PDB file of C-alpha atoms in Angstrom:
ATOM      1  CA  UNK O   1     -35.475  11.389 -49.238  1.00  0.00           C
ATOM      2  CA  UNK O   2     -38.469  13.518 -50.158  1.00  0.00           C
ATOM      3  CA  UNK O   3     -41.999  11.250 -51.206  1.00  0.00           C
ATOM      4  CA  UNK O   4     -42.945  13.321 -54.284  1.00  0.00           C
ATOM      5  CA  UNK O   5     -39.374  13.918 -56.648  1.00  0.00           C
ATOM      6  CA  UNK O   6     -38.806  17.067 -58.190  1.00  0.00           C
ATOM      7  CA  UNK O   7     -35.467  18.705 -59.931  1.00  0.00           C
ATOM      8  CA  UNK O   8     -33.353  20.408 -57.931  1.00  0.00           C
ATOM      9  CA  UNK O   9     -33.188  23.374 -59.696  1.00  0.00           C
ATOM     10  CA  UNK O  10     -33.889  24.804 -63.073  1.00  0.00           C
ATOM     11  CA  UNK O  11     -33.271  27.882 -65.037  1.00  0.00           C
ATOM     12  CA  UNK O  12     -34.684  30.329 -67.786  1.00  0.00           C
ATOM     13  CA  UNK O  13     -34.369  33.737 -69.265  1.00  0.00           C
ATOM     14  CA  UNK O  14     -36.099  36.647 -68.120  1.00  0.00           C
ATOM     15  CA  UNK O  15     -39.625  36.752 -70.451  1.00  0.00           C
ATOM     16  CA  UNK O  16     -39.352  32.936 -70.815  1.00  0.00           C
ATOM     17  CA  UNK O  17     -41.398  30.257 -69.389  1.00  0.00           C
ATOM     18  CA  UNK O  18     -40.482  27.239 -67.565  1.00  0.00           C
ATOM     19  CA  UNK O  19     -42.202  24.290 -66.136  1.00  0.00           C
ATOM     20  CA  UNK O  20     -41.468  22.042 -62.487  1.00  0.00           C
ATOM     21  CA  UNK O  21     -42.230  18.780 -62.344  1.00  0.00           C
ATOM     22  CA  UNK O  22     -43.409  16.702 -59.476  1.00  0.00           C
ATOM     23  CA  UNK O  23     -43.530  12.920 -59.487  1.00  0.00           C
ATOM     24  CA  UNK O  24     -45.161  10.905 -57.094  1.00  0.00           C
ATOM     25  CA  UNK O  25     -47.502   7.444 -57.144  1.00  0.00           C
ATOM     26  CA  UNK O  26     -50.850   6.060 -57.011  1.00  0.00           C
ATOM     27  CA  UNK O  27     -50.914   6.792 -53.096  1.00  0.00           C
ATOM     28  CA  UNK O  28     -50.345  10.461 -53.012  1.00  0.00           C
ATOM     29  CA  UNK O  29     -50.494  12.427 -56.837  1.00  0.00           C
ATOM     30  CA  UNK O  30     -52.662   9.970 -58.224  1.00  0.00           C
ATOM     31  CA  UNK O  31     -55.646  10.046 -56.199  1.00  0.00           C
ATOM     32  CA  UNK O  32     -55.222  13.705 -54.679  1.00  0.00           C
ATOM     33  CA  UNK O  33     -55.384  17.005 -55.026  1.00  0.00           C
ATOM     34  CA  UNK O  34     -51.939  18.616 -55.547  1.00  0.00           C
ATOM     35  CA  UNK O  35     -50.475  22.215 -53.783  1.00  0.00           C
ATOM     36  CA  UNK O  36     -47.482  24.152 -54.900  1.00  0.00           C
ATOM     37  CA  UNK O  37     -45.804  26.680 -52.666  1.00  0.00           C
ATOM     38  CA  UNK O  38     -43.631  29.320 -53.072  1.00  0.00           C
ATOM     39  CA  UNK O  39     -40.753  30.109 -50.887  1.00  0.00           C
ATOM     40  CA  UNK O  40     -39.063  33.300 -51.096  1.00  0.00           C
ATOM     41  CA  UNK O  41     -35.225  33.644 -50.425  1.00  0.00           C
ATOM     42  CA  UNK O  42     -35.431  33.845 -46.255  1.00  0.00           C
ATOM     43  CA  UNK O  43     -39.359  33.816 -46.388  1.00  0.00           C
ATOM     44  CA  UNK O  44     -41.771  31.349 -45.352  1.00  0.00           C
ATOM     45  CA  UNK O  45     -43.640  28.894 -47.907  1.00  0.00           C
ATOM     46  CA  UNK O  46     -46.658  30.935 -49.549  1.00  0.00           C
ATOM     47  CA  UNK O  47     -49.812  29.200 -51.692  1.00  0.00           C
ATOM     48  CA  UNK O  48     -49.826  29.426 -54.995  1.00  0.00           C
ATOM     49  CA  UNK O  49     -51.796  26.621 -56.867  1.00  0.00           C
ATOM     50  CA  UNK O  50     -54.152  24.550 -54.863  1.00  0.00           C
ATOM     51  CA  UNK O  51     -56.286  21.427 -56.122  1.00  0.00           C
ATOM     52  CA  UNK O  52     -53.525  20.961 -58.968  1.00  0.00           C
ATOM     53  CA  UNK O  53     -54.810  24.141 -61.365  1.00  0.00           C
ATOM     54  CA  UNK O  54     -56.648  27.042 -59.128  1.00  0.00           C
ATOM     55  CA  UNK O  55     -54.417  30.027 -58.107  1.00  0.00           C
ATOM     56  CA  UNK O  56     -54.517  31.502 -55.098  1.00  0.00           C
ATOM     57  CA  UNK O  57     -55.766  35.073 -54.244  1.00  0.00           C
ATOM     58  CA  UNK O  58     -53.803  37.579 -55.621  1.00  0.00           C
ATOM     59  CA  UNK O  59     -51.547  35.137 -57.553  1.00  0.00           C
ATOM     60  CA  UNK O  60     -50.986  36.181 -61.245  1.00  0.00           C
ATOM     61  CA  UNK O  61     -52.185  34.288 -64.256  1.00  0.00           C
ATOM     62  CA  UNK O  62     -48.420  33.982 -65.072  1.00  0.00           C
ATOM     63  CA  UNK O  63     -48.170  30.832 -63.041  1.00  0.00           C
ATOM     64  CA  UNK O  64     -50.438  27.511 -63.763  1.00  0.00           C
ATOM     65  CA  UNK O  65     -50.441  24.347 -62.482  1.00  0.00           C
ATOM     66  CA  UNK O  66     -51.585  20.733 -64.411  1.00  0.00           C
ATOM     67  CA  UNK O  67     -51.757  17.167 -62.996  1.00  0.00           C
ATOM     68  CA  UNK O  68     -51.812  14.232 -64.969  1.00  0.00           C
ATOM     69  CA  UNK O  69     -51.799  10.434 -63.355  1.00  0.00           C
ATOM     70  CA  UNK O  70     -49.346  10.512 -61.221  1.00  0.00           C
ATOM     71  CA  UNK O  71     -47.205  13.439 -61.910  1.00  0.00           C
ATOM     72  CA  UNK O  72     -47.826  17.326 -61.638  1.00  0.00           C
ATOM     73  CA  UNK O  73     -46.436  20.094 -63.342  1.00  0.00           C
ATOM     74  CA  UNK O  74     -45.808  24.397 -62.327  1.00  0.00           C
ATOM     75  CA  UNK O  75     -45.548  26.319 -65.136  1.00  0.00           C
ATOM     76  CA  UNK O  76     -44.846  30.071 -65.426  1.00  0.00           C
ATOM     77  CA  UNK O  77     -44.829  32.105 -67.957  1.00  0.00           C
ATOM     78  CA  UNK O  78     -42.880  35.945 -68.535  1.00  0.00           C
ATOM     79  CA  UNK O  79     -40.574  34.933 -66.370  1.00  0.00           C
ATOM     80  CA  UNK O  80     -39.341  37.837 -63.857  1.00  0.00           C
ATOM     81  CA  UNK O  81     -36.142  38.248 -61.242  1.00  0.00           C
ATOM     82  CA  UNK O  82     -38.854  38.143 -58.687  1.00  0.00           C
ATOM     83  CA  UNK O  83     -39.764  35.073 -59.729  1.00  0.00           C
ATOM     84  CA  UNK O  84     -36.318  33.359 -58.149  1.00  0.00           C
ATOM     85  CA  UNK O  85     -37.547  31.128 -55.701  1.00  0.00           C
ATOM     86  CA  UNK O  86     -37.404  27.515 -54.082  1.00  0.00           C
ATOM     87  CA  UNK O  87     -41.322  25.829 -55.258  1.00  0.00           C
ATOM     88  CA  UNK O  88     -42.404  23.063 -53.608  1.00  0.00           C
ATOM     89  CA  UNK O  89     -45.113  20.493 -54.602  1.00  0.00           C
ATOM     90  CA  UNK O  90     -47.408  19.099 -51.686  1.00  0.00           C
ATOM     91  CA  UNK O  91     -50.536  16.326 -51.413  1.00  0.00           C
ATOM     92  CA  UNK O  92     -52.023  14.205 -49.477  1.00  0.00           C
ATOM     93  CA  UNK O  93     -50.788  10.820 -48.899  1.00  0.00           C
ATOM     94  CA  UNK O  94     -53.566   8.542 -48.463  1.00  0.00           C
ATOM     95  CA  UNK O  95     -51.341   5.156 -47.343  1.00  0.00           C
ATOM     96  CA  UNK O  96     -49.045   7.257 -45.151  1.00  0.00           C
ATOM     97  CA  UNK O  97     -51.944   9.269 -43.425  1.00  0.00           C
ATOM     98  CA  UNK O  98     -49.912  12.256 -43.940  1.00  0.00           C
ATOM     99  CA  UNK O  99     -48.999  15.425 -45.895  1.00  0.00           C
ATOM    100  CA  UNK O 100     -46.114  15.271 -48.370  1.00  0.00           C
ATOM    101  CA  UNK O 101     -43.704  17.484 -49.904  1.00  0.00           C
ATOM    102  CA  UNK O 102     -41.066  17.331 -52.878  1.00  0.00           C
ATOM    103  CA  UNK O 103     -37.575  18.200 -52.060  1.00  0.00           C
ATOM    104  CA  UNK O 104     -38.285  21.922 -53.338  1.00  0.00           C
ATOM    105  CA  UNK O 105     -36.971  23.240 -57.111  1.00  0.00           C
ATOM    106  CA  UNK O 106     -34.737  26.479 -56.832  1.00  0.00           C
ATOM    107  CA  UNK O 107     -35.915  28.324 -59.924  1.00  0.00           C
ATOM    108  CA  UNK O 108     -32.992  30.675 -61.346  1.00  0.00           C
ATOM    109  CA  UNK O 109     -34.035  33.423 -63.169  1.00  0.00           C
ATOM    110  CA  UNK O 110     -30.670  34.326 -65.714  1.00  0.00           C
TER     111      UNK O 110
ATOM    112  CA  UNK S   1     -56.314  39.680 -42.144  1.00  0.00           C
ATOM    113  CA  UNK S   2     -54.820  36.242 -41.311  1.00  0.00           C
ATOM    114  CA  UNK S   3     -51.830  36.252 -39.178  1.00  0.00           C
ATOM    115  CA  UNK S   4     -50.076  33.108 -37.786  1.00  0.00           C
ATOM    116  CA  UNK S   5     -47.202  33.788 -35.234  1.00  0.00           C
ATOM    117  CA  UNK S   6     -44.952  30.970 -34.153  1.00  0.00           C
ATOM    118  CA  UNK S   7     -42.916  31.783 -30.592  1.00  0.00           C
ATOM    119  CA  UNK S   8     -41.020  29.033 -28.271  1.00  0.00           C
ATOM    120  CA  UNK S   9     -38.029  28.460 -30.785  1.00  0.00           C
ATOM    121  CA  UNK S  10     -34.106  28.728 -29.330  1.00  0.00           C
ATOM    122  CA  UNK S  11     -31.283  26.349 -28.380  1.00  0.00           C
ATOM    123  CA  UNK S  12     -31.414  23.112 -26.691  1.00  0.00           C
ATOM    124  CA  UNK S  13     -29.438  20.195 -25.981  1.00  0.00           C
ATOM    125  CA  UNK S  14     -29.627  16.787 -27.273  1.00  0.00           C
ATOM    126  CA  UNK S  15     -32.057  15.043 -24.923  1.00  0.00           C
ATOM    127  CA  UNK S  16     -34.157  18.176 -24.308  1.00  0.00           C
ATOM    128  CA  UNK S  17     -37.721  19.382 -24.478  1.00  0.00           C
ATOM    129  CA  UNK S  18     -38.969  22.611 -25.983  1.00  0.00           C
ATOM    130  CA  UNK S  19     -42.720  23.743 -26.703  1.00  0.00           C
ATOM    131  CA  UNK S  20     -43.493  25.778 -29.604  1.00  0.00           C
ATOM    132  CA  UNK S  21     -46.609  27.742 -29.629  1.00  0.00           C
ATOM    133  CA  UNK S  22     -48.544  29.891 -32.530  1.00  0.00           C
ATOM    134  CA  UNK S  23     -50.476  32.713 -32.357  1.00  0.00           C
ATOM    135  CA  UNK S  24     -53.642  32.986 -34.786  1.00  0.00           C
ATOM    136  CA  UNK S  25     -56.131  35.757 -35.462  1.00  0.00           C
ATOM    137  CA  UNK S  26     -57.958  36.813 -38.576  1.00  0.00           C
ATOM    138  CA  UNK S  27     -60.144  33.531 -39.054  1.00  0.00           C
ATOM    139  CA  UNK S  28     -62.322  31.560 -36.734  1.00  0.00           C
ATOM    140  CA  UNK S  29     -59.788  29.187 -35.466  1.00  0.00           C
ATOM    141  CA  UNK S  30     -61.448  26.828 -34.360  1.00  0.00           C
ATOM    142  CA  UNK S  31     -63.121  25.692 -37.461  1.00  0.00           C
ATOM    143  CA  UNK S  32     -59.638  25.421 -39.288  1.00  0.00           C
ATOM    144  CA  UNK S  33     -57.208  22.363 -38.567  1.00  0.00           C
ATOM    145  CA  UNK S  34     -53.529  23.215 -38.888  1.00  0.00           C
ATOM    146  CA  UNK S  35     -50.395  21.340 -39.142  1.00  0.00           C
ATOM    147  CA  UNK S  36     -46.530  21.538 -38.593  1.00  0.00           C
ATOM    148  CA  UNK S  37     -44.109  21.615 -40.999  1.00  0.00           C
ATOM    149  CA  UNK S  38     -40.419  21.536 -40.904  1.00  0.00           C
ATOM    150  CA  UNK S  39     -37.287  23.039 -42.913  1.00  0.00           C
ATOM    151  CA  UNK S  40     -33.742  22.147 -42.046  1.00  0.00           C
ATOM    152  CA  UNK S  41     -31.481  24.107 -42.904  1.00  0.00           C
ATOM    153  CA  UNK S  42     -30.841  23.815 -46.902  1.00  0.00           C
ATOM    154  CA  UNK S  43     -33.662  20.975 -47.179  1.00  0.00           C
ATOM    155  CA  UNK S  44     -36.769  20.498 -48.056  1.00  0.00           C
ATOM    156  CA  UNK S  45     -39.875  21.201 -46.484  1.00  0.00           C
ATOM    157  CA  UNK S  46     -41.189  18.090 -44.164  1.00  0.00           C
ATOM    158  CA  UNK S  47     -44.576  17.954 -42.431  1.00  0.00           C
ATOM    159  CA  UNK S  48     -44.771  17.198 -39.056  1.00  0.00           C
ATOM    160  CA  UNK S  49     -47.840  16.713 -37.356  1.00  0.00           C
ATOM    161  CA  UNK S  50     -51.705  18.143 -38.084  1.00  0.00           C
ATOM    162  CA  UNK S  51     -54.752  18.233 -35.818  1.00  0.00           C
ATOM    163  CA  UNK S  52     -57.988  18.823 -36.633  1.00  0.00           C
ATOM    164  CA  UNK S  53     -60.369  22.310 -35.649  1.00  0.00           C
ATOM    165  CA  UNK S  54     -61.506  20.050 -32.812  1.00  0.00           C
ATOM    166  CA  UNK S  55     -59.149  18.416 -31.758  1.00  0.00           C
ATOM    167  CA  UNK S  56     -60.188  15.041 -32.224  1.00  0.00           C
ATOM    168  CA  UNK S  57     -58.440  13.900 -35.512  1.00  0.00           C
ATOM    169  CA  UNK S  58     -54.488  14.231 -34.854  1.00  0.00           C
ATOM    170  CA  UNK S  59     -51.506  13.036 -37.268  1.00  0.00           C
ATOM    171  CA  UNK S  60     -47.763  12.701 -37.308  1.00  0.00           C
ATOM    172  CA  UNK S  61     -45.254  11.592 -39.631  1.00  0.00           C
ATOM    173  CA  UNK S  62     -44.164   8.257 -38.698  1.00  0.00           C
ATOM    174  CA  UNK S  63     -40.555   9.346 -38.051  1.00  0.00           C
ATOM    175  CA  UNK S  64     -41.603  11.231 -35.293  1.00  0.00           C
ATOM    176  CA  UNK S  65     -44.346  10.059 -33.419  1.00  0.00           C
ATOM    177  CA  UNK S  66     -44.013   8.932 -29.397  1.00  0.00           C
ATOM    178  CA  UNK S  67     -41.458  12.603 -29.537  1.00  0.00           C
ATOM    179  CA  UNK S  68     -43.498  14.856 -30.420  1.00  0.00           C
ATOM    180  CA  UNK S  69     -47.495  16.112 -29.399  1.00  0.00           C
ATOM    181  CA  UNK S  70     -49.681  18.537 -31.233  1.00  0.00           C
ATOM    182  CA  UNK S  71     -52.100  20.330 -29.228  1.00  0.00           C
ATOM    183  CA  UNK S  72     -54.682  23.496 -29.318  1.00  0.00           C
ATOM    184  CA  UNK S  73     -56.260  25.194 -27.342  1.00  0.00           C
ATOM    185  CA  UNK S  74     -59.329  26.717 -29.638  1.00  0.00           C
ATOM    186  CA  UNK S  75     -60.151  29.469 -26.690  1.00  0.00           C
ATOM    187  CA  UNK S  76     -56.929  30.454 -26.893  1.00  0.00           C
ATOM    188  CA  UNK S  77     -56.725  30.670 -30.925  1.00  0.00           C
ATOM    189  CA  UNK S  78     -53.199  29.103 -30.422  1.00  0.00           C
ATOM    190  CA  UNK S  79     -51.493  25.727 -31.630  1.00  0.00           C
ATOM    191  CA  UNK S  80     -48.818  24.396 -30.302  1.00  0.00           C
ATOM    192  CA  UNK S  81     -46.157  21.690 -30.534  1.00  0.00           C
ATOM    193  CA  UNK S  82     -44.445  20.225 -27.713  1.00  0.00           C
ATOM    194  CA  UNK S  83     -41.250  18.408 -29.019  1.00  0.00           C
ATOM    195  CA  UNK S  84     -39.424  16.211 -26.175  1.00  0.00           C
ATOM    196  CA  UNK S  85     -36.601  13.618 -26.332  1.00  0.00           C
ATOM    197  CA  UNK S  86     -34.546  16.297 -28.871  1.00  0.00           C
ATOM    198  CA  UNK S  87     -31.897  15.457 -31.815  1.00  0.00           C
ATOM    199  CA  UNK S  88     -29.454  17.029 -33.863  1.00  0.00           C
ATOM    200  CA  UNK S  89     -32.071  16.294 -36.900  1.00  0.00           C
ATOM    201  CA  UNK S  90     -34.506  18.037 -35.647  1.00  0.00           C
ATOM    202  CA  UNK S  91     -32.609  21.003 -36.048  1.00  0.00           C
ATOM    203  CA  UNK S  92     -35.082  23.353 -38.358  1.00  0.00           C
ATOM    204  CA  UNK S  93     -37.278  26.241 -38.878  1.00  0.00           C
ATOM    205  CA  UNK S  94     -40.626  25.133 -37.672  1.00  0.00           C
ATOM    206  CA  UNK S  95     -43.886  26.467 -39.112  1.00  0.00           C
ATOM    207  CA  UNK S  96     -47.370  26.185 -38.786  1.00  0.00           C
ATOM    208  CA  UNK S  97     -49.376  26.414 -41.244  1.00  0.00           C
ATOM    209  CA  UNK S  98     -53.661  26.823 -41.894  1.00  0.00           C
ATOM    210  CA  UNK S  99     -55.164  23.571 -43.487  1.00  0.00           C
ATOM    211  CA  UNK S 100     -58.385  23.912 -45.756  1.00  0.00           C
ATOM    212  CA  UNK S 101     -58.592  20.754 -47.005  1.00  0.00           C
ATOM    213  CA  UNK S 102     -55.176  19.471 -47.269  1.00  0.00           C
ATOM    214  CA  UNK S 103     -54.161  23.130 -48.377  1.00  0.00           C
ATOM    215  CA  UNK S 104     -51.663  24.931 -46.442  1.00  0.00           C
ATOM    216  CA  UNK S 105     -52.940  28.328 -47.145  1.00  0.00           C
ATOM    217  CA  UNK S 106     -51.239  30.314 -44.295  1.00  0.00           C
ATOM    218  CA  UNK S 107     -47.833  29.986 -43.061  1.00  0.00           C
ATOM    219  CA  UNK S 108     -46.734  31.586 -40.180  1.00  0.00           C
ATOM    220  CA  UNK S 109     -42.904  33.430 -40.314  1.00  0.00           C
ATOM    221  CA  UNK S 110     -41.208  30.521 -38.833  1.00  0.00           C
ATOM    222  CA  UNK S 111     -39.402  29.810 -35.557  1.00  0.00           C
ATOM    223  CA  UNK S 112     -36.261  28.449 -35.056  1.00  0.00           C
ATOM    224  CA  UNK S 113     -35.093  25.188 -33.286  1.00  0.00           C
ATOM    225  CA  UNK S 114     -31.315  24.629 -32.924  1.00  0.00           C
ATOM    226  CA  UNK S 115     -30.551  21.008 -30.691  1.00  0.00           C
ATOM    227  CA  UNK S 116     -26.899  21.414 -30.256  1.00  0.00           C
ATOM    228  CA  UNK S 117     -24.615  21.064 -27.224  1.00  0.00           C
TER     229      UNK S 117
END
């Protein structure tokens, strides 16, 4: 049982844009900054947002990220095959002293 | 260029100890901490442990501590994790992973643990 929830898996069109949620509380969303990761199929776990909006080097303006209370959101836009992925929300948990992850989203790109 | 390179992965038996290392270069190491995270197979990703560019500040997720120890050695540029007192759960990929402020923003390729009999 993951900290921070997220769906297990949603889907979209090619061109289209979809958005993964990421629900957490007070302790860990609410009062830090929140990470989303990218994990290729049979790849490690990449960066892609950091401190809940700001992309990472060479990561396109396709993908955003937005945090409000205690829930975050990915979006991306012009969706692409390459884009089929497992995401991954991560914080900071300030009453468990340590790092925490959602159960991972497997984006599926029709 | 930033390179993290995890070694000390294989098979093991319930009860058993096995010490993962990782390789850095590209970045001055020791100013950096890093962490441990985990990935069974099909889950989610779970953090493991972090330590700090000194040293001095080390973490652990609660379901593990008293099994497993983080260490560094900063003269070395390499991390490592020394996991004792084995399960079945802790059956994963193990990575480590660069922290800048809570960010993991370099992942090593991963190193696999299977504890099986």
């Amino acid at each position: 049982q993951s900290v921070l929830t997220q769906p297990p898996s949603v889907s979209a069109a090619p061109g289209q844009k979809v958005t993964i949620s990421c629900s957490g509380n007070s302790s860990n969303i609410g009062n830090n900054f929140v990470s989303w990761y990218q994990q290729l199929p049979g790849t490690a776990p990449k960066l892609l947002i950091y401190d809940n909006n700001k992309r990472a080097s060479g990561i396109p303006d396709r993908f955003s990220g937005s945090k409000s209370g205690t829930s975050a959101t990915l979006g991306i836009t012009g969706l692409q095959t390459g884009d089929e992925a497992d995401y991954h929300c991560g914080t900071w948990d300030s009453s468990l002293s340590a790092v925490v992850f959602g159960g991972g989203t497997k984006l599926i790109v029709l | 260029e930033v390179q993290l390179v995890e070694s000390g992965g294989g098979l093991v038996k319930p009860g058993g100890s096995l010490r993962l290392s990782c390789a850095v270069s590209g970045f001055s190491f020791s100013t950096y901490g890093m962490n441990w995270v985990r990935q069974a197979p099909g889950k989610g990703l779970e953090w493991v442990s972090s330590i700090s560019g000194s040293g001095i500040y080390i973490y652990y997720a609660d379901s593990l501590k008293g099994r497993f120890i983080i260490s560094r050695d900063n003269a070395k540029n390499s991390l490592y994790l020394q996991m004792n007192s084995l399960r079945a759960e802790d059956t994963a990929v193990y990575y480590c992973a660069r922290d800048t402020v809570r960010v993991l923003d370099y992942w090593g390729q991963g190193s696999l643990v299977t504890v099986s009999s």
